Short mmCIF file of C-alpha atoms and ligand atoms in Angstrom, two decimals:
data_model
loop_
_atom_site.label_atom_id
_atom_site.label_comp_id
_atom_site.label_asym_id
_atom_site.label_seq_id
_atom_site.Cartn_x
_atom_site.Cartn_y
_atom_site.Cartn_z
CA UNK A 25 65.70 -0.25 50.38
CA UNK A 26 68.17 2.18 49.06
CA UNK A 27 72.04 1.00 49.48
CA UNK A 28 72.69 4.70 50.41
CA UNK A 29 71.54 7.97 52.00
CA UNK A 30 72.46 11.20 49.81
CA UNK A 31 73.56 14.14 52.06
CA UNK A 32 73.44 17.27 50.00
CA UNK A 33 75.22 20.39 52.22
CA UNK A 34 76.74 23.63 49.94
CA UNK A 35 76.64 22.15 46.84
CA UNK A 36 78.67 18.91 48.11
CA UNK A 37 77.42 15.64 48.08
CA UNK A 38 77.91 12.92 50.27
CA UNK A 39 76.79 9.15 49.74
CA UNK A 40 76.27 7.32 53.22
CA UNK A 41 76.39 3.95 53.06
CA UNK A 42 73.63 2.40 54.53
CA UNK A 43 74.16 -0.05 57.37
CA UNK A 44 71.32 -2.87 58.26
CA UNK A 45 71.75 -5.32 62.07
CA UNK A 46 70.50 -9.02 62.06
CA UNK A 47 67.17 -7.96 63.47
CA UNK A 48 66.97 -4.56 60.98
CA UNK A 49 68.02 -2.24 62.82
CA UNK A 50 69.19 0.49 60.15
CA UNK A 51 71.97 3.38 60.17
CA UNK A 52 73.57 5.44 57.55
CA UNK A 53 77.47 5.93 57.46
CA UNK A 54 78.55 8.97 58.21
CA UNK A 55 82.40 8.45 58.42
CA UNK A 56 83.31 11.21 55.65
CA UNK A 57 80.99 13.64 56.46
CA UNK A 58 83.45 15.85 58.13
CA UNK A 59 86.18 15.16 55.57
CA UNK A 60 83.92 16.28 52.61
CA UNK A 61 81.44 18.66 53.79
CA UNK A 62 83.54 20.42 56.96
CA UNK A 63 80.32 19.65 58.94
CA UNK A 64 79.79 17.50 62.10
CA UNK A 65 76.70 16.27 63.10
CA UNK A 66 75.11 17.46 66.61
CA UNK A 67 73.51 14.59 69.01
CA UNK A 68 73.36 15.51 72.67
CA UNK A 69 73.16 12.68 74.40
CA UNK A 70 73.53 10.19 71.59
CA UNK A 71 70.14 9.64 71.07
CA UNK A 72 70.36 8.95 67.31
CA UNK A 73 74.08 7.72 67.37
CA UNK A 74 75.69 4.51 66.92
CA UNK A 75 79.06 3.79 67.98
CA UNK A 76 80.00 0.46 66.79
CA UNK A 77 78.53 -2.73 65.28
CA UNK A 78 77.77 -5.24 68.64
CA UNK A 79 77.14 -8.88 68.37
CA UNK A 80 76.98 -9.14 72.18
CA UNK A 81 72.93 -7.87 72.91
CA UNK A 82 69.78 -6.95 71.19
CA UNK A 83 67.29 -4.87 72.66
CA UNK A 84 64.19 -3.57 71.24
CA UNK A 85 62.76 -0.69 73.26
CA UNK A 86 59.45 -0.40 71.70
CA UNK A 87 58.44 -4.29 72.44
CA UNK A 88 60.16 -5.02 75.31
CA UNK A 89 62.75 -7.19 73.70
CA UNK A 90 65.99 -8.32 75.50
CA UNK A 91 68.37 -10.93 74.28
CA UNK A 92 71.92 -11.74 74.92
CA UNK A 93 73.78 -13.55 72.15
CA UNK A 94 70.20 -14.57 70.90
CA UNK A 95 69.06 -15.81 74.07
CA UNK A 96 65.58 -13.64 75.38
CA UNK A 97 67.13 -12.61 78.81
CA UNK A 98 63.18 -14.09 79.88
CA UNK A 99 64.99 -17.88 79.32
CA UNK A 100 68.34 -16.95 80.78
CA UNK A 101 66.38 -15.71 84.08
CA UNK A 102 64.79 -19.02 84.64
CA UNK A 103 67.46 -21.55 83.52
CA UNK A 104 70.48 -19.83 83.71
CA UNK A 105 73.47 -19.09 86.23
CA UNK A 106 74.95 -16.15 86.55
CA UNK A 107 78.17 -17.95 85.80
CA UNK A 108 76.54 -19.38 82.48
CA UNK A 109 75.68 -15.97 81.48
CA UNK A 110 78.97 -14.20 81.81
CA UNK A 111 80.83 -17.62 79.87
CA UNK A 112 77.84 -16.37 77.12
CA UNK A 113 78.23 -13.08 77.04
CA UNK A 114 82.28 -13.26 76.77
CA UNK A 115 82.78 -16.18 74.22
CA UNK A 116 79.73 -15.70 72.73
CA UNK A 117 77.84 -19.02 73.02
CA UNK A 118 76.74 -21.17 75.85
CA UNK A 119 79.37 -23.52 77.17
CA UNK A 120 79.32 -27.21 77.22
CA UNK A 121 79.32 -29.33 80.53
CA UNK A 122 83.40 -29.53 80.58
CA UNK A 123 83.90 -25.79 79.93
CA UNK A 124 81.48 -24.65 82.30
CA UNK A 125 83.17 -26.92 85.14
CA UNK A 126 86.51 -25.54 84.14
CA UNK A 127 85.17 -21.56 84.12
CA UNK A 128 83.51 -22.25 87.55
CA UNK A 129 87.13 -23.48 88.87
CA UNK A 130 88.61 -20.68 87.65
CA UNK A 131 86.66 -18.55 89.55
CA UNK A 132 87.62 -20.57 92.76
CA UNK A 133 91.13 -20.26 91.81
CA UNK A 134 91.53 -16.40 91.78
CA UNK A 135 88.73 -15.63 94.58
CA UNK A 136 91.37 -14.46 96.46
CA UNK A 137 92.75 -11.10 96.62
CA UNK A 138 96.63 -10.11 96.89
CA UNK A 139 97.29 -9.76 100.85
CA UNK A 140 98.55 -6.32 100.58
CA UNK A 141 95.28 -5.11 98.89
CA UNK A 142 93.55 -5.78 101.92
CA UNK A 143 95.77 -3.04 103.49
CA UNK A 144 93.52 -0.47 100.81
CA UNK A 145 90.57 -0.88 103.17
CA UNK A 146 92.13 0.53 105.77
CA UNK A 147 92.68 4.02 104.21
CA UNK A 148 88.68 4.71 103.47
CA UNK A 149 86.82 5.55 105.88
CA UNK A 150 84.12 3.24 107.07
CA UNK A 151 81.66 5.91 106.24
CA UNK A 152 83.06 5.92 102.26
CA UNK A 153 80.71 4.68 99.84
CA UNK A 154 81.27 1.57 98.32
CA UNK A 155 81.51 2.81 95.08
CA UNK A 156 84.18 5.07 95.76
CA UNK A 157 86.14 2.10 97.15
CA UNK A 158 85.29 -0.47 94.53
CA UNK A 159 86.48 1.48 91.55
CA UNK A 160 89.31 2.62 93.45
CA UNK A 161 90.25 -1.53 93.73
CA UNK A 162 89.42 -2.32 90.57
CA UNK A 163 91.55 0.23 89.10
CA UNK A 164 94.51 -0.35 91.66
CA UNK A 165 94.36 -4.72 90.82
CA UNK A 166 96.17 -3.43 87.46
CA UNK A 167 99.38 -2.35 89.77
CA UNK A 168 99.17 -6.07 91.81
CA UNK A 169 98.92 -7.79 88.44
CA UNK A 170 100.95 -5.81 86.28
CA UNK A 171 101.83 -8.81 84.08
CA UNK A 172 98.71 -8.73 82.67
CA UNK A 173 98.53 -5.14 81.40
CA UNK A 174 99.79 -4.91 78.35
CA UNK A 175 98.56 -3.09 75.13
CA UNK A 176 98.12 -5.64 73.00
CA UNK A 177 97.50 -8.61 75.02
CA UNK A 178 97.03 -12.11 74.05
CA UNK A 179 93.35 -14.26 73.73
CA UNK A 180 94.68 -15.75 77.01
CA UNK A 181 95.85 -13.20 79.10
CA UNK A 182 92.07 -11.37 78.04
CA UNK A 183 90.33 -14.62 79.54
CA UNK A 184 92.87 -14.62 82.75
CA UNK A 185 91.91 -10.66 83.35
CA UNK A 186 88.39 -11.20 82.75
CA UNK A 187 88.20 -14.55 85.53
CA UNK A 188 90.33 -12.10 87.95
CA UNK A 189 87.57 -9.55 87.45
CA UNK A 190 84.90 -11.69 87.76
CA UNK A 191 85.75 -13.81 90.80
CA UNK A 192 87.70 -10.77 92.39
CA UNK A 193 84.98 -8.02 92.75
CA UNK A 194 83.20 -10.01 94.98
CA UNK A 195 85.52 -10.81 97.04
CA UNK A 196 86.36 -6.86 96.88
CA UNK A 197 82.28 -5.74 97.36
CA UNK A 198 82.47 -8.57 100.41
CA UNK A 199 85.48 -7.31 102.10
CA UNK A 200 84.17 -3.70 101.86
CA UNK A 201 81.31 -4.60 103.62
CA UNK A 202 82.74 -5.95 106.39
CA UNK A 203 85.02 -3.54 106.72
CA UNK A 204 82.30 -0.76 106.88
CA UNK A 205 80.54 -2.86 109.74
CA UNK A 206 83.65 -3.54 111.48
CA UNK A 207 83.87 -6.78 111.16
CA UNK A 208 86.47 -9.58 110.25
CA UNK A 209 86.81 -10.60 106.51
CA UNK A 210 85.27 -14.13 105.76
CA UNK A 211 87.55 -15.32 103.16
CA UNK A 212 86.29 -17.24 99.93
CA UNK A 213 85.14 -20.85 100.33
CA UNK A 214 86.75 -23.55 97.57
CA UNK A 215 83.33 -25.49 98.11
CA UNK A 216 80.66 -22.28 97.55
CA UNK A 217 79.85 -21.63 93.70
CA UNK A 218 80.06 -18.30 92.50
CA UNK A 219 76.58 -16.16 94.54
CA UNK A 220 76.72 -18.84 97.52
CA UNK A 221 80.31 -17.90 98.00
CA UNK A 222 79.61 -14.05 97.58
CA UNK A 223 76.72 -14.11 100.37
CA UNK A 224 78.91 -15.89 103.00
CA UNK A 225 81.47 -13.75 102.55
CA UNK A 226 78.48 -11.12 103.22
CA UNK A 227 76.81 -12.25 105.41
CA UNK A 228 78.88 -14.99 107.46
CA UNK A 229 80.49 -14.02 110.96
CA UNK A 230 81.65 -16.76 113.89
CA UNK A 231 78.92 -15.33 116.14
CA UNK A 232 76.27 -15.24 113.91
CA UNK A 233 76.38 -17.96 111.20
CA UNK A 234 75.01 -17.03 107.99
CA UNK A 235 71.88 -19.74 107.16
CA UNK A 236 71.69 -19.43 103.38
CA UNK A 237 68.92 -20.48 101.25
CA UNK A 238 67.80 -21.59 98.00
CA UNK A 239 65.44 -19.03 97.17
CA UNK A 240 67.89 -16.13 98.50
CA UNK A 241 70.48 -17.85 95.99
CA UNK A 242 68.42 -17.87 93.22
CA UNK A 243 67.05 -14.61 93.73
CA UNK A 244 70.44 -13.21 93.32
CA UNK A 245 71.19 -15.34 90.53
CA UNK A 246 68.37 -13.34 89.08
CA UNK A 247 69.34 -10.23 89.47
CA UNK A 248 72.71 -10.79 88.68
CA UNK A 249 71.65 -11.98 85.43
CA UNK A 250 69.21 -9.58 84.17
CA UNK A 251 71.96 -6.60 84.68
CA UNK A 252 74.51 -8.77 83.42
CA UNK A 253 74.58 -6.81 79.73
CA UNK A 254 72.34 -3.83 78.22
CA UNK A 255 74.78 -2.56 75.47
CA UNK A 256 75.63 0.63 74.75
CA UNK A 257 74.72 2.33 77.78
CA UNK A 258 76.43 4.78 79.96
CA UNK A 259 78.79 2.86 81.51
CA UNK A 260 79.38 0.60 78.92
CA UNK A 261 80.25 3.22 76.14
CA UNK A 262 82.54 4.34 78.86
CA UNK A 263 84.16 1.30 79.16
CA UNK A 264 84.82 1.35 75.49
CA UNK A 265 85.72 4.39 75.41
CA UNK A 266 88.53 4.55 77.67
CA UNK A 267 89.60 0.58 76.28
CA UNK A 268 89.49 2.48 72.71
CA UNK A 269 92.85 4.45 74.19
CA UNK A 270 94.54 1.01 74.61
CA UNK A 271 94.34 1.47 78.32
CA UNK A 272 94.35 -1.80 80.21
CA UNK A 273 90.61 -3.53 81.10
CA UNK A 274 90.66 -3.05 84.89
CA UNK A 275 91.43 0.85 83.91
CA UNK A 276 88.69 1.28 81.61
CA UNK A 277 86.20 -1.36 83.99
CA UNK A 278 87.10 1.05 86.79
CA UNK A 279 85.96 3.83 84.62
CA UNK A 280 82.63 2.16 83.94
CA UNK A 281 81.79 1.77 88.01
CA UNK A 282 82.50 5.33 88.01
CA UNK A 283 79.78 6.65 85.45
CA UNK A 284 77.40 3.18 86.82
CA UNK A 285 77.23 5.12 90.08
CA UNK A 286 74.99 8.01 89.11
CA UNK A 287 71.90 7.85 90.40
CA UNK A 288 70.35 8.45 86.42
CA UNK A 289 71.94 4.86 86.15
CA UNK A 290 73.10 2.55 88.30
CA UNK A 291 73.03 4.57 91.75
CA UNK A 292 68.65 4.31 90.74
CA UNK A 293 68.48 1.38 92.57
CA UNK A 294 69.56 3.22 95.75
CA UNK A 295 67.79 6.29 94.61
CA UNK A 296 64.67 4.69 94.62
CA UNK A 297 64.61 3.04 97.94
CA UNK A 298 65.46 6.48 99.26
CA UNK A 299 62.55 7.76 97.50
CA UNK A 300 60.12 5.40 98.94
CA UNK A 301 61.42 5.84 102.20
CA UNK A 302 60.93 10.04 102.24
CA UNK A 303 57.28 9.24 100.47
CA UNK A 304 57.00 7.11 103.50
CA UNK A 305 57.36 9.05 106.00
CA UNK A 306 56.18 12.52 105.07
CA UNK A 307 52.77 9.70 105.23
CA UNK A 308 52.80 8.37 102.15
CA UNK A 309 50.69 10.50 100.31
CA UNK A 310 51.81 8.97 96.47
CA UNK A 311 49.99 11.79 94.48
CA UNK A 312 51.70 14.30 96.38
CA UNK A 313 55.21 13.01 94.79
CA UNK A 314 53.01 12.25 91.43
CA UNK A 315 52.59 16.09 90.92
CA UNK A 316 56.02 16.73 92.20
CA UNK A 317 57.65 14.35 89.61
CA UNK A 318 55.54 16.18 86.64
CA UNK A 319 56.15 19.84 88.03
CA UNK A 320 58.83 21.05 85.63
CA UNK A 321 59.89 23.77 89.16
CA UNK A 322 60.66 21.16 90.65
CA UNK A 323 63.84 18.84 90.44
CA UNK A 324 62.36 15.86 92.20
CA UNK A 325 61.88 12.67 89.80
CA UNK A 326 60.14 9.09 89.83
CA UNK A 327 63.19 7.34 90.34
CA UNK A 328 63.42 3.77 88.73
CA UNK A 329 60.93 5.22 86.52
CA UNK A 330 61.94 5.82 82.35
CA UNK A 331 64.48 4.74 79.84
CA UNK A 332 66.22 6.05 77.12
CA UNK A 333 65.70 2.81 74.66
CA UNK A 334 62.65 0.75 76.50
CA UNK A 335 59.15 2.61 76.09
CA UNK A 336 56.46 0.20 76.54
CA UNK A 337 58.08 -1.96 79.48
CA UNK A 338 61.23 -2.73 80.71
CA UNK A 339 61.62 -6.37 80.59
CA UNK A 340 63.91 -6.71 83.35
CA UNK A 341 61.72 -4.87 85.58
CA UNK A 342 58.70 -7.24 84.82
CA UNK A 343 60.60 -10.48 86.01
CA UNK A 344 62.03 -8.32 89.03
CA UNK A 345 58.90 -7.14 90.49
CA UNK A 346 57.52 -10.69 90.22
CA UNK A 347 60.78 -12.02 91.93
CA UNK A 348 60.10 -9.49 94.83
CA UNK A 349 56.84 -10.98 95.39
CA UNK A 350 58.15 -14.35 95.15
CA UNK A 351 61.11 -14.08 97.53
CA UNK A 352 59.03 -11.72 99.60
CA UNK A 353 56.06 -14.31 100.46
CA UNK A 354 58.18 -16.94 100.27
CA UNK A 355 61.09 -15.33 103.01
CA UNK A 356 57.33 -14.34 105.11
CA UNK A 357 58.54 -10.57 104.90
CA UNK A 358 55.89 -8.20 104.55
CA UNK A 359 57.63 -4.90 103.02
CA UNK A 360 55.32 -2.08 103.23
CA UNK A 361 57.63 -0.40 100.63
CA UNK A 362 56.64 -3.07 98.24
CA UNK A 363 53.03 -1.86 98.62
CA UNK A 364 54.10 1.73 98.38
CA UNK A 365 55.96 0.80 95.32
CA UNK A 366 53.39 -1.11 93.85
CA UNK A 367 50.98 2.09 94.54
CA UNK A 368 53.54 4.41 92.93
CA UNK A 369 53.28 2.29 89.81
CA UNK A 370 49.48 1.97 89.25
CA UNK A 371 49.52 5.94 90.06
CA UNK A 372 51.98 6.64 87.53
CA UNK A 373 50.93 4.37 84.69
CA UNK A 374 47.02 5.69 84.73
CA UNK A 375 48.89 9.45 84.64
CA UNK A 376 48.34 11.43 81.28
CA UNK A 377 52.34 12.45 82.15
CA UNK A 378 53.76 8.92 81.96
CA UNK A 379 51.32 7.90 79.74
CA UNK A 380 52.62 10.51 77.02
CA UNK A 381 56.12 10.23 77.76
CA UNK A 382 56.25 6.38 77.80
CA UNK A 383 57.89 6.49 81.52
CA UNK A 384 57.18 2.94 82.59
CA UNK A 385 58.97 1.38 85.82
CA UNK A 386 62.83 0.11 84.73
CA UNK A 387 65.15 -2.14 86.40
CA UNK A 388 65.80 -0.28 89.03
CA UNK A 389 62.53 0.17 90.51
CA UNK A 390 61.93 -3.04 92.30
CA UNK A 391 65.54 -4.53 92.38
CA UNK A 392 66.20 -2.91 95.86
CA UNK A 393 63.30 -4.70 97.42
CA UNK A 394 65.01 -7.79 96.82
CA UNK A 395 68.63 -6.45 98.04
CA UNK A 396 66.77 -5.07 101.05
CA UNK A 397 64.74 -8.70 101.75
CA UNK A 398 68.39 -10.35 101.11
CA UNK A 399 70.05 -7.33 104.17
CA UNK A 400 72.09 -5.94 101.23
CA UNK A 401 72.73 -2.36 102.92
CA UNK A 402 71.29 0.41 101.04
CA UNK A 403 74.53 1.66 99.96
CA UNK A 404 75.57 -1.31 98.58
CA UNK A 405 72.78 -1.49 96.14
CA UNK A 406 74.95 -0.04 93.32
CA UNK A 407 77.64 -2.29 94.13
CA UNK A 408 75.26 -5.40 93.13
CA UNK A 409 74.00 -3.99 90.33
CA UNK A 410 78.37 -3.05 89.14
CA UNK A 411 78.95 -7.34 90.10
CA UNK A 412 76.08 -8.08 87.75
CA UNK A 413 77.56 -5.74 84.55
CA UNK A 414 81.08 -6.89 84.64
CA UNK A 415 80.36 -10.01 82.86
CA UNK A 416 79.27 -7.30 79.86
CA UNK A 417 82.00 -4.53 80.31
CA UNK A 418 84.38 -7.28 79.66
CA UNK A 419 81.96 -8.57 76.86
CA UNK A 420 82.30 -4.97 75.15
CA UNK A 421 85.85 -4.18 75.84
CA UNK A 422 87.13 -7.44 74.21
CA UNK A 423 85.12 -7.33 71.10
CA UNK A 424 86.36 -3.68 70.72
CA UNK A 425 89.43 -4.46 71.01
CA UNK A 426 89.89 -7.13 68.88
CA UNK A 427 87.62 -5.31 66.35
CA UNK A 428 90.37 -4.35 63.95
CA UNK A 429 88.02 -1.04 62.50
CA UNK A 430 88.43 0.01 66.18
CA UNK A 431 89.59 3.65 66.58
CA UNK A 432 90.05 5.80 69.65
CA UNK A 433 86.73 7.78 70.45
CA UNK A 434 86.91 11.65 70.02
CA UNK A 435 83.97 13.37 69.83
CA UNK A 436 84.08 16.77 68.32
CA UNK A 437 82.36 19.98 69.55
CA UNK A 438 81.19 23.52 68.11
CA UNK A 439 82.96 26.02 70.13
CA UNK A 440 80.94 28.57 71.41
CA UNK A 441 83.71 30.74 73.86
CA UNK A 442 84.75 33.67 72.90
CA UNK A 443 86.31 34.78 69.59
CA UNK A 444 90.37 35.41 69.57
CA UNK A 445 91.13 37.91 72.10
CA UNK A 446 94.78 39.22 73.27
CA UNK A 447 95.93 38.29 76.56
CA UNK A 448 95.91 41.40 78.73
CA UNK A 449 99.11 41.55 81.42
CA UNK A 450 97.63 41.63 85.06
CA UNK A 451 98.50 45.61 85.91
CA UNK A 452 96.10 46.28 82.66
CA UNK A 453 93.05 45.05 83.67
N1 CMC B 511 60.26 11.25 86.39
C1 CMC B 511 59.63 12.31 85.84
N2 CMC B 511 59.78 12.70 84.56
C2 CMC B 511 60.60 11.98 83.80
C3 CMC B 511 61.28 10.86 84.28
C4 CMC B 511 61.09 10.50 85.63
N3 CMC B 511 61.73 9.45 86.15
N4 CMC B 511 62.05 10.32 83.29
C5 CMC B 511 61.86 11.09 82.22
N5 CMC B 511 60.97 12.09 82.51
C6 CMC B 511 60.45 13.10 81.58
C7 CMC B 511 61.48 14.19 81.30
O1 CMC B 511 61.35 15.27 82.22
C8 CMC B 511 61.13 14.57 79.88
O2 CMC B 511 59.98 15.38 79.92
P1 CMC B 511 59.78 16.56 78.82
O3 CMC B 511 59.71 15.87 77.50
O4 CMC B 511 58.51 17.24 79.23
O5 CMC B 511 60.99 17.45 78.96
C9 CMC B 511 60.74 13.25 79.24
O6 CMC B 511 60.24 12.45 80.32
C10 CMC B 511 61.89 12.53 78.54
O7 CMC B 511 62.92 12.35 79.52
P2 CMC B 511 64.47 12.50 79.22
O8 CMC B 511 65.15 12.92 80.47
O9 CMC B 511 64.67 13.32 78.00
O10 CMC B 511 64.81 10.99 78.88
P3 CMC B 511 66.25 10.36 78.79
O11 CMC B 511 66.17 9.24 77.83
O12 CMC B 511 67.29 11.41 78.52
O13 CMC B 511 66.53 9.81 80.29
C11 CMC B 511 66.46 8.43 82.19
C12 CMC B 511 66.32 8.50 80.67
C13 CMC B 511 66.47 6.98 82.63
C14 CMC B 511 67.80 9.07 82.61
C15 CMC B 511 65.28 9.19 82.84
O14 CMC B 511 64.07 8.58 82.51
C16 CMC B 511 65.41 9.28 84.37
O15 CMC B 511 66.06 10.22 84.87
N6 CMC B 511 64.84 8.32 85.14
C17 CMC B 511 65.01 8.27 86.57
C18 CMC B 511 66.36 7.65 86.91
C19 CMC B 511 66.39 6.15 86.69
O16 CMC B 511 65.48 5.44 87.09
N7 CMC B 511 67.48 5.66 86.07
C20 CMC B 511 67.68 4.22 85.83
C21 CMC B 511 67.61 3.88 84.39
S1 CMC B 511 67.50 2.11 84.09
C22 CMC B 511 69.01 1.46 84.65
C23 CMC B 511 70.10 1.72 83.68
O17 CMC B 511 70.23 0.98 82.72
O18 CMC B 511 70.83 2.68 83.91
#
């Protein structure tokens, strides 16, 4: 292969370096394009752009490939914690027996939010979405820490943030939903791990003790894992976008629930249980909302269904639907919006629409059974999916930031407004 891609615009000529990723992946360098041509290139979307070099996760949309630091996220699903995975996805390799112990404490240590935080609850209303109150939090911990936020801050105080973040939100995404049920806060338990101590926080009260089991635990851990990282996506570019400004990580982290919550990405998980339930009752006629999906009049889509990267299967959403089934039989709930799901699919994947398109059932398709088996309200559903990515927001803002080739992200634009024109004083027009 060619060390270089020649662009050749008005008689200039640039020579883009080419760039080549451990598993091929290929780009050309277009860093002085602007400089020596006066041209910009034009990617709605960022379909064909890169915007750094990542050693944090691989993907491979075309087979179905999902790895974090190496690891296929198939292996992490079945042997790891979601605990593991975050010490992975931040340090960059697994830990050993000692380190894990000591990250796990950690998380015990600053479970606990400041007292006068709790007073934040009070000004949403109970009807708020949890969203709205989560980013809110995350973004207001960097005024009850403040000793943390500094621009250039040290390999320690990164790690401190990152266990505050970590053990925090779900103390945060606990307390908001007891709040919006009215009910006391169950504080964090020094004996409950990291998803044990999250549900009885959930889930706990004095009149009705929470009963927790293995397979709800593990289901979670599940979940929580598989969303834990999926590079550069929405969110996460936002993330590293707003880090790339030197603002502090609960700032830009904040920023990252913010774009998670649309329903094109994160909020799908919601979306689609929403979905299911109209289908359901206007009688679940599934070829109906086929036709209504592929009817370019209409703005209703398969939600949970397509990707921008995977287009052969999602790999996340393969080991999700089969952990819905699992947890389903096993938990003796019989969801008829599992079947209804399930119908959706085969309908869609035998359609000449998905077919062409490669629109194949993502993450977000089946993950909501699961919340729903677990009594995750719907509303919530983004908030789970927000506990699972922090582990890679943190990933990505730390390896920006210590990338030394990092520069603050400015996209440019062609302006097409109007040409000069005089200002006209208000009698004159
Ligand atoms: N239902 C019907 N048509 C669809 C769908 C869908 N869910 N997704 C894509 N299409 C069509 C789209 O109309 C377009 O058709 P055409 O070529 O005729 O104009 C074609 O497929 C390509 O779609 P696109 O919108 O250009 O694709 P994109 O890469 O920009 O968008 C997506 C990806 C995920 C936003 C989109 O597939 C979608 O809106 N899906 C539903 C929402 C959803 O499930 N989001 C969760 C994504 S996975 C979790 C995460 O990581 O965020």
């Amino acid at each position: 292969m060619a060390d270089n891609v020649q662009v050749n615009i008005d008689g200039k000529t640039l020579e883009c370096p080419i760039i080549v990723g451990t598993e091929g992946d290929k780009a050309f360098d277009i860093g002085k394009l602007r400089s020596t041509t006066n041209f910009i290139t034009m990617d709605p979307g960022f379909g064909n752009t890169g915007s750094c070099k990542s050693a944090i996760t691989y993907l491979d949309g075309e087979k179905g490939v999902l790895r974090y630091r190496g690891i296929p996220i198939e292996q992490l699903a079945e042997k790891s914690t979601f605990v593991e995975t975050s010490y992975l996805l931040i340090y960059g390799r697994l830990p050993n027996q000692k380190e894990l112990e000591a990250f796990s404490d950690a998380f015990t240590e600053h479970s606990m939010i400041h007292e006068d935080m709790k007073n934040l609850f009070d000004a949403y209303p109970s009807t708020a979405h949890p969203m709205a109150s989560l980013s809110a939090m995350v973004c207001s911990m960097s005024a009850y820490y403040p000793e943390l936020i500094k621009e250039n801050p040290t390999k320690e105080e990164i790690d401190r943030i990152a266990v505050q973040l970590l053990s925090k939100i779900r103390t945060i995404c606990a307390f908001s939903h007891k709040k919006s049920i009215g009910e006391a806060f169950v504080y964090p338990r020094h004996d409950l791990r990291y998803v044990p101590n999250f549900l009885n926080m959930m889930f706990d009260s004095p009149t009705n003790p929470y009963k927790m089991t293995d397979e709800v635990v593990r289901a979670m851990q599940v979940l929580l894992i598989l969303h834990a990282d999926h590079e550069q996506n929405c969110s996460t570019s936002t993330v590293r976008l707003v880090g790339s400004s030197h603002a502090n990580l609960y700032a830009s982290i904040s920023a990252g629930i913010c774009a998670l919550w649309g329903p094109l990405h994160g909020g799908a998980n919601q979306a689609v249980i929403e979905m299911l339930e109209e289908i359901q009752a206007n009688g679940g006629d599934v070829l109906k909302y086929i036709a209504k999906a592929k009817d370019k009049n209409d703005s209703f889509r398969l939600m949970g269904f397509g990707h921008r990267v995977y287009k052969n299967f999602d790999p996340r959403a393969k080991i999700i639907k089969k952990c819905a089934d699992d947890l389903l039989n096993k938990l003796g709930i019989h969801d008829p919006l599992l079947d209804l799901a399930k119908r959706m699919e085969e309908a869609a994947l035998k359609d000449e629409y998905f077919i062409a398109r490669k629109l194949y059932p993502n993450v977000d398709f089946y993950s909501g059974i699961i919340y729903r088996a677990i009594g995750i309200p719907l509303n919530m559903f983004p908030v789970m999916f927000a506990i699972g990515r922090m582990p890679g927001w943190i990933a990505h803002w730390k390896e920006m930031i210590q990338d030394p080739t990092t520069k603050i992200g400015r996209p440019f634009q062609i302006y097409i407004g109007a040409p000069k024109t005089d200002y006209t004083p208000i009698e004159q027009r």
